[in-house]
PDB file of C-alpha atoms and ligand atoms in Angstrom:
ATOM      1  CA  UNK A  11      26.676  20.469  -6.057  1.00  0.00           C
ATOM      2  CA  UNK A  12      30.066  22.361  -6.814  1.00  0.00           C
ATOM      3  CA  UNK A  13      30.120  25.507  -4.307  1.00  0.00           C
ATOM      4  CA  UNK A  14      29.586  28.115  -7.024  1.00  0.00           C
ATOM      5  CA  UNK A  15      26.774  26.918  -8.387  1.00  0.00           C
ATOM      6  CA  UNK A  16      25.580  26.491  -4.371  1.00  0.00           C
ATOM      7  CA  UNK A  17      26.325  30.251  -3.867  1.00  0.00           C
ATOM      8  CA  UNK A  18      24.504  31.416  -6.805  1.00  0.00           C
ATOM      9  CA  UNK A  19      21.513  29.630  -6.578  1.00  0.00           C
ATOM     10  CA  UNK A  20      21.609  30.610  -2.730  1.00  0.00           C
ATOM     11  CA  UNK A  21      21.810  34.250  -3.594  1.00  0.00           C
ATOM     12  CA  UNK A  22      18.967  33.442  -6.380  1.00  0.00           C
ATOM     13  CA  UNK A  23      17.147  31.556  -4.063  1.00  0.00           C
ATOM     14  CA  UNK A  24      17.415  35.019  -1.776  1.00  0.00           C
ATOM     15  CA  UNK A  25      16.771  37.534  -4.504  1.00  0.00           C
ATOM     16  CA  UNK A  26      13.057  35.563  -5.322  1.00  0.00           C
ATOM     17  CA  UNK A  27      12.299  35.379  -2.151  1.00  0.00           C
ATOM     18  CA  UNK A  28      12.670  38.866  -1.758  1.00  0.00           C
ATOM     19  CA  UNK A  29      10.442  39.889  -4.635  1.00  0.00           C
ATOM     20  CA  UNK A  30       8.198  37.700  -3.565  1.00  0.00           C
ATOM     21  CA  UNK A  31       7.571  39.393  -0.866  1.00  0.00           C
ATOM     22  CA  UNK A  32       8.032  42.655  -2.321  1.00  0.00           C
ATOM     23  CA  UNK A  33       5.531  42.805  -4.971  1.00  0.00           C
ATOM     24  CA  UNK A  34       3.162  42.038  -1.867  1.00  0.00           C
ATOM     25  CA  UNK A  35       3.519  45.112  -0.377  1.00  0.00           C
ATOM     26  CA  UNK A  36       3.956  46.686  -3.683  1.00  0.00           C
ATOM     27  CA  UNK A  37       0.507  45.281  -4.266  1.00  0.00           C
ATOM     28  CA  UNK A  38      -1.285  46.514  -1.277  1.00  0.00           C
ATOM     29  CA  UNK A  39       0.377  49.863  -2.596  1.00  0.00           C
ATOM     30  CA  UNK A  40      -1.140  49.645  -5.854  1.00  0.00           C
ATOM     31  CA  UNK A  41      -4.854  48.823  -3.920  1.00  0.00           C
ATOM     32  CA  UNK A  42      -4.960  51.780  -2.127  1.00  0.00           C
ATOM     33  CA  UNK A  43      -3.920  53.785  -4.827  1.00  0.00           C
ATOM     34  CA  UNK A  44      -7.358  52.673  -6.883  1.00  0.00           C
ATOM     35  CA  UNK A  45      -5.406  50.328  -8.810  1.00  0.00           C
ATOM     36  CA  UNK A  46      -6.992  46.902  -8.298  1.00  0.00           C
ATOM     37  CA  UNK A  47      -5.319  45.288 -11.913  1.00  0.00           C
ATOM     38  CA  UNK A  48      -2.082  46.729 -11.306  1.00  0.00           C
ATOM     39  CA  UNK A  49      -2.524  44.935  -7.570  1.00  0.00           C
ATOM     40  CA  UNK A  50      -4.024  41.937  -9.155  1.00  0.00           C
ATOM     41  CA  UNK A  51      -0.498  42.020 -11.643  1.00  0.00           C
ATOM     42  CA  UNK A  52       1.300  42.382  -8.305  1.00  0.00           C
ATOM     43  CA  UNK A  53      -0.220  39.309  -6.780  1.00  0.00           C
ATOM     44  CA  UNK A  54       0.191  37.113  -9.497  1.00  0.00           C
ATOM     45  CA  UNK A  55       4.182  37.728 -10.419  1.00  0.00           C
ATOM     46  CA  UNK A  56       4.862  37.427  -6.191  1.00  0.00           C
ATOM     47  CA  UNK A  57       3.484  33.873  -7.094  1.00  0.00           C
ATOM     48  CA  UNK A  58       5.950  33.241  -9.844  1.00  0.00           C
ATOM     49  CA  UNK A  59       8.789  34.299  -7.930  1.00  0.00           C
ATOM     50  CA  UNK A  60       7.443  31.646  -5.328  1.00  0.00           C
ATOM     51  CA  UNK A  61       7.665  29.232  -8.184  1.00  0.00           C
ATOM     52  CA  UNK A  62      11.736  30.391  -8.792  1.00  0.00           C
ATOM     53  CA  UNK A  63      12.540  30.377  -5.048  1.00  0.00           C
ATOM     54  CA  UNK A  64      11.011  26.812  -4.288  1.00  0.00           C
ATOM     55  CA  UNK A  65      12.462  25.346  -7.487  1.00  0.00           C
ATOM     56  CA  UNK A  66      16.111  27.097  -6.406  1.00  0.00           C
ATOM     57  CA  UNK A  67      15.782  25.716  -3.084  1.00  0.00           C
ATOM     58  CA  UNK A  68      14.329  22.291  -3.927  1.00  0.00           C
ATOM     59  CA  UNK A  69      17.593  22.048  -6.749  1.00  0.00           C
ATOM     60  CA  UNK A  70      19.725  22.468  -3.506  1.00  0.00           C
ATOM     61  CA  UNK A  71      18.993  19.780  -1.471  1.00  0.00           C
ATOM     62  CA  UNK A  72      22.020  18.386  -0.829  1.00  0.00           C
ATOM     63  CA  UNK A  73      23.134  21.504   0.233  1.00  0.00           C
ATOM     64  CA  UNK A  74      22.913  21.749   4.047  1.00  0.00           C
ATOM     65  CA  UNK A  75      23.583  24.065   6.727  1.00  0.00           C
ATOM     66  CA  UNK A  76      23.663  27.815   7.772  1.00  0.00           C
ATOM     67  CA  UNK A  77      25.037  30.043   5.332  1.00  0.00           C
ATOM     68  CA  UNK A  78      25.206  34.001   4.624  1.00  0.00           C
ATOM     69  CA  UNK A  79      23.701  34.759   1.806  1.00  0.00           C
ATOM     70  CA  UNK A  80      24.036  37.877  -0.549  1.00  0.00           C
ATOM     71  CA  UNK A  81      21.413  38.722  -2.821  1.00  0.00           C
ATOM     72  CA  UNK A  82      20.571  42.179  -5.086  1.00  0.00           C
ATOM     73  CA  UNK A  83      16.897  43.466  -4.013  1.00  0.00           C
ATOM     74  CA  UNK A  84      15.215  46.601  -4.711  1.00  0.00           C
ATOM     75  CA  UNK A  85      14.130  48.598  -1.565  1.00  0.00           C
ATOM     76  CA  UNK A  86      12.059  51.693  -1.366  1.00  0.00           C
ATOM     77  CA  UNK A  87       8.106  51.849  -0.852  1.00  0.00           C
ATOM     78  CA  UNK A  88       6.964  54.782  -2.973  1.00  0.00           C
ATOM     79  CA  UNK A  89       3.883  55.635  -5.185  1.00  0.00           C
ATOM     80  CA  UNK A  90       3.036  52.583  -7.885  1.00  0.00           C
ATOM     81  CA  UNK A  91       4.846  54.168 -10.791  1.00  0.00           C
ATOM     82  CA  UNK A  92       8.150  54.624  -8.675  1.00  0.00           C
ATOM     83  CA  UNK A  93       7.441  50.751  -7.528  1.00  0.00           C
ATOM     84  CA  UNK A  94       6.203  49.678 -11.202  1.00  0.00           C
ATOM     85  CA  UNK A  95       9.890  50.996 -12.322  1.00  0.00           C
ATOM     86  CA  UNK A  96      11.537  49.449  -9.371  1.00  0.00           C
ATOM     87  CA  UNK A  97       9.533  46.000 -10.448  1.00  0.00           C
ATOM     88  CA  UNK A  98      10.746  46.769 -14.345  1.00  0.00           C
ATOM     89  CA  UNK A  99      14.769  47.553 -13.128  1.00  0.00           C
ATOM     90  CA  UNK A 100      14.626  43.951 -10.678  1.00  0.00           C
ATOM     91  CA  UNK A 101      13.396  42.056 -13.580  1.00  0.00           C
ATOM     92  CA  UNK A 102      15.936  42.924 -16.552  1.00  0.00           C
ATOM     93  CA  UNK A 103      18.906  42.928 -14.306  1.00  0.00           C
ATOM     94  CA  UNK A 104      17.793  39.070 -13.745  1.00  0.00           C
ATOM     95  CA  UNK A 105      17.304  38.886 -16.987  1.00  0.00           C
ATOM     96  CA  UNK A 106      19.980  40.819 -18.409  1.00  0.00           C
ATOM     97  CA  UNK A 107      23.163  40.110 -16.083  1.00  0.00           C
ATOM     98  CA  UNK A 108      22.124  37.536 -13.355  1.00  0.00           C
ATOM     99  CA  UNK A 109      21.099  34.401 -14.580  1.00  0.00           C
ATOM    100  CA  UNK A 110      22.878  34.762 -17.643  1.00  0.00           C
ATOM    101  CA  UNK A 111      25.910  34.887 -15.513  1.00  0.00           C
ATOM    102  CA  UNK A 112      24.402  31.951 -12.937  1.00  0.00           C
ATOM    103  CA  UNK A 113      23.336  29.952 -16.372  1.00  0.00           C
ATOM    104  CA  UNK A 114      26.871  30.273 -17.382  1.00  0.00           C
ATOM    105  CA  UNK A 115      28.763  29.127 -14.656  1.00  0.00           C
ATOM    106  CA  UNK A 116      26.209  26.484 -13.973  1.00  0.00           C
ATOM    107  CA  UNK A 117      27.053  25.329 -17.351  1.00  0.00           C
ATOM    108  CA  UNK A 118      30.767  24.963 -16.917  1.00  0.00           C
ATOM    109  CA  UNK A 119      30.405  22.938 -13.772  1.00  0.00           C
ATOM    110  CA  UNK A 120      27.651  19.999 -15.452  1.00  0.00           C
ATOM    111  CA  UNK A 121      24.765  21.224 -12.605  1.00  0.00           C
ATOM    112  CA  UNK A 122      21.522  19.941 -14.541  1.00  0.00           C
ATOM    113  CA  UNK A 123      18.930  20.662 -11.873  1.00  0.00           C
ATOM    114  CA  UNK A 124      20.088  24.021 -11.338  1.00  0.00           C
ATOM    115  CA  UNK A 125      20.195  24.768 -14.934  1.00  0.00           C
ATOM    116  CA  UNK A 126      16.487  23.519 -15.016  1.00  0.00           C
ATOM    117  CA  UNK A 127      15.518  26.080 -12.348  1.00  0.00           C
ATOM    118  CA  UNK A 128      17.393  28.976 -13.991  1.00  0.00           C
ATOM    119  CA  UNK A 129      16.334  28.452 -16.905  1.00  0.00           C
ATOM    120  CA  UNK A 130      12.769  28.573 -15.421  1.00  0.00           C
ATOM    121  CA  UNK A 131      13.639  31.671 -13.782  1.00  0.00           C
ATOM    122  CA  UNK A 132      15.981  33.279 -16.861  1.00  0.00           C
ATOM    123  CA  UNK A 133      12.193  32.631 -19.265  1.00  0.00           C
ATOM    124  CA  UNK A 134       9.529  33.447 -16.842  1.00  0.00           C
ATOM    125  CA  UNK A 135      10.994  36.871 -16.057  1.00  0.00           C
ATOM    126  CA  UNK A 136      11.209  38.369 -19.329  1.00  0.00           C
ATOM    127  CA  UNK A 137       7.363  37.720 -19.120  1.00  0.00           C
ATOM    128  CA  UNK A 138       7.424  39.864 -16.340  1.00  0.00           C
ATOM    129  CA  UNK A 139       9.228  43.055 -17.050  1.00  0.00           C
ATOM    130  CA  UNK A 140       6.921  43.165 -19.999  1.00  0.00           C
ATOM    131  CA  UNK A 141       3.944  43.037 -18.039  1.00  0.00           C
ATOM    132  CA  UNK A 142       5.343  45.730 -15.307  1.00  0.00           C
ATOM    133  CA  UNK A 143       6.444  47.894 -18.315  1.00  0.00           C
ATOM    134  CA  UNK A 144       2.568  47.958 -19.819  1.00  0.00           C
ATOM    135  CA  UNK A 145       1.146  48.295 -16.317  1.00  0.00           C
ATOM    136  CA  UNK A 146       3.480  51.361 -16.048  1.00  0.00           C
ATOM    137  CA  UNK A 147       2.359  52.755 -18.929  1.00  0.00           C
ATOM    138  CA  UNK A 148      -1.294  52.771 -17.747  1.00  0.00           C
ATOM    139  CA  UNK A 149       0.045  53.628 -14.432  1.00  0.00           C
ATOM    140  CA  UNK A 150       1.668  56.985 -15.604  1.00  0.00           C
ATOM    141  CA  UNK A 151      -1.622  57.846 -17.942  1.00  0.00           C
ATOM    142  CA  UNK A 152      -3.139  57.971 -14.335  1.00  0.00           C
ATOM    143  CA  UNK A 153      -5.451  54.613 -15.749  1.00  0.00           C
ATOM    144  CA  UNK A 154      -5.662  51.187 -14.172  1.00  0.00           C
ATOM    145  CA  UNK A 155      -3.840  48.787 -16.442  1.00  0.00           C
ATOM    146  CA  UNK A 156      -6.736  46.687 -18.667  1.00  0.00           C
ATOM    147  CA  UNK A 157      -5.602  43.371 -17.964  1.00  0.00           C
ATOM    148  CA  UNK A 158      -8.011  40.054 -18.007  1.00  0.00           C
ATOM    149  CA  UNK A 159      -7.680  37.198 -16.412  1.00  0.00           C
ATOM    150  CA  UNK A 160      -3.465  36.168 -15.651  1.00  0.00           C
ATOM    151  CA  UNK A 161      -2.124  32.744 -15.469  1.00  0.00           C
ATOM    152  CA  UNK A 162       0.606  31.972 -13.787  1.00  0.00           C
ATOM    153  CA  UNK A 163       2.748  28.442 -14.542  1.00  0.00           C
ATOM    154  CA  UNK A 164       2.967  26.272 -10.938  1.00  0.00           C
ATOM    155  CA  UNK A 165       5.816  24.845 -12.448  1.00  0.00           C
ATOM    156  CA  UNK A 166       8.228  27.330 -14.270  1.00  0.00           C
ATOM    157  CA  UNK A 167       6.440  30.971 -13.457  1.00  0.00           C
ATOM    158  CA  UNK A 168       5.656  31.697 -16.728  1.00  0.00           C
ATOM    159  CA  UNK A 169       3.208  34.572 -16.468  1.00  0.00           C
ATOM    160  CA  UNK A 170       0.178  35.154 -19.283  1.00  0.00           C
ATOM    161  CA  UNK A 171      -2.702  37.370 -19.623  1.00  0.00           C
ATOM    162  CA  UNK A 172      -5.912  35.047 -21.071  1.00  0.00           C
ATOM    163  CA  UNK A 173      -6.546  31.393 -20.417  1.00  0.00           C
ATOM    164  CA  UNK A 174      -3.633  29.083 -19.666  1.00  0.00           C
ATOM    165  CA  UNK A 175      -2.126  27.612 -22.366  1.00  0.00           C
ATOM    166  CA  UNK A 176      -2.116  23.940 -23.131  1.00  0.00           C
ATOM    167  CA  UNK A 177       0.994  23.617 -22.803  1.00  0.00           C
ATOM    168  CA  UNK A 178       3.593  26.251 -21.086  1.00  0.00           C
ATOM    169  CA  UNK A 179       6.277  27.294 -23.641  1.00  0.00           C
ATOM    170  CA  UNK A 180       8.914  27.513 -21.052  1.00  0.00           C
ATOM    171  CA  UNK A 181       8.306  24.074 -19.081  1.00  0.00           C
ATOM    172  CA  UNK A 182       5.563  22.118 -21.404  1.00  0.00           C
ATOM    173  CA  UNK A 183       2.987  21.614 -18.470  1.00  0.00           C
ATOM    174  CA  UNK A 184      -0.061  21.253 -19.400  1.00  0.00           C
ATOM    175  CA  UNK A 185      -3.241  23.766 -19.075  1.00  0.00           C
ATOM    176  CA  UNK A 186      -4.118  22.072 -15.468  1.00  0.00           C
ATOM    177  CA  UNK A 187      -0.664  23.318 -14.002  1.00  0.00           C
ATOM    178  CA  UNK A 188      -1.720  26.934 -14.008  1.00  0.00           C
ATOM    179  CA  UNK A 189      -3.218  29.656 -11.157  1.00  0.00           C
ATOM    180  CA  UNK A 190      -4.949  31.799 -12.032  1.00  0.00           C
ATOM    181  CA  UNK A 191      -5.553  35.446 -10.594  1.00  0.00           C
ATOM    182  CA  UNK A 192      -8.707  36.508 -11.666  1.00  0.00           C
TER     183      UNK A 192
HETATM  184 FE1  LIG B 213      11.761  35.188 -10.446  1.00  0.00          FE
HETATM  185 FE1  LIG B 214      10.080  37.980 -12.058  1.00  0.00          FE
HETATM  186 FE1  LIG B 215       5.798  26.479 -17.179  1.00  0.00          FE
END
């Protein structure tokens, strides 16, 4: 894999992690703030961004060895509006600037597996700041946000309120590929 593409999906591979493991705490938050859906919402999009960092690191490996790794991550544990709106600003600057950016340059340099798992990424999290953005809006109405049963993709991330689909729009997996967080 050319070097750039390495770095980026490194740093991608970082920044997923990282929200992985911040919507967990994010989601304990939202608990004890009487806000099981919004926790629920938390759970299920820390999955997803499982799904991203496995796929990054599984498109990598060839690539060996100890590197430093720079990644953008949100930081700050405050009430679940503040953290809702932290969620919401993570997910359109992946959306908006990062893997636009990673897409591109993976692009120029012929990487097909990493475009597969940006692409995964660049799809699934558009899902995902629209979900934050409604549960914020319940959120700041001082309301649990009314959310059924979500499905999240195993393969691709892709996040959905309702059954799963029969077959994922982003990835084409089929109905059996999906958790659910009930
Ligand atoms: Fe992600
Ligand atoms: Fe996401
Ligand atoms: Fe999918």
């Amino acid at each position: 894999m050319n070097d750039m593409t390495a770095q980026n999906l490194r740093s991608a591979f970082g920044g997923e992690s990282q929200a992985h493991m911040r919507y967990r705490v994010w989601g304990k938050k939202a608990e004890s703030e009487g806000f099981p859906n919004v926790a629920r919402l938390f759970r299920a999009i820390s999955y997803a961004e499982e799904v991203h960092a496995t796929n990054h690191f599984r498109a990598m490996k060839d690539v060996k060895g100890d590197f430093s790794v720079t990644s953008g991550a949100g930081f700050g544990l405050g009430p679940t509006s503040e953290n809702l709106q932290g969620a919401i600003d993570g997910e359109n600057y992946e959306v908006g600037q990062m893997y636009p950016a990673f897409k591109a340059v993976a692009e120029m340099q012929g990487e097909k597996q990493a475009l597969i798992s940006i692409r995964y990424a660049y799809e699934a999290e558009k899902t995902h700041a629209d979900l934050f953005a409604k549960a914020k809006d319940a959120v700041d109405q001082e309301k649990d946000y009314e959310i059924g049963d979500i499905q999240v993709c195993d393969i691709c991330g892709y996040t959905v309120e309702g059954d799963a689909p029969d077959k994922c729009p982003i990835c084409g997996a089929k109905a059996d590929r999906f958790t659910a967080f009930k």
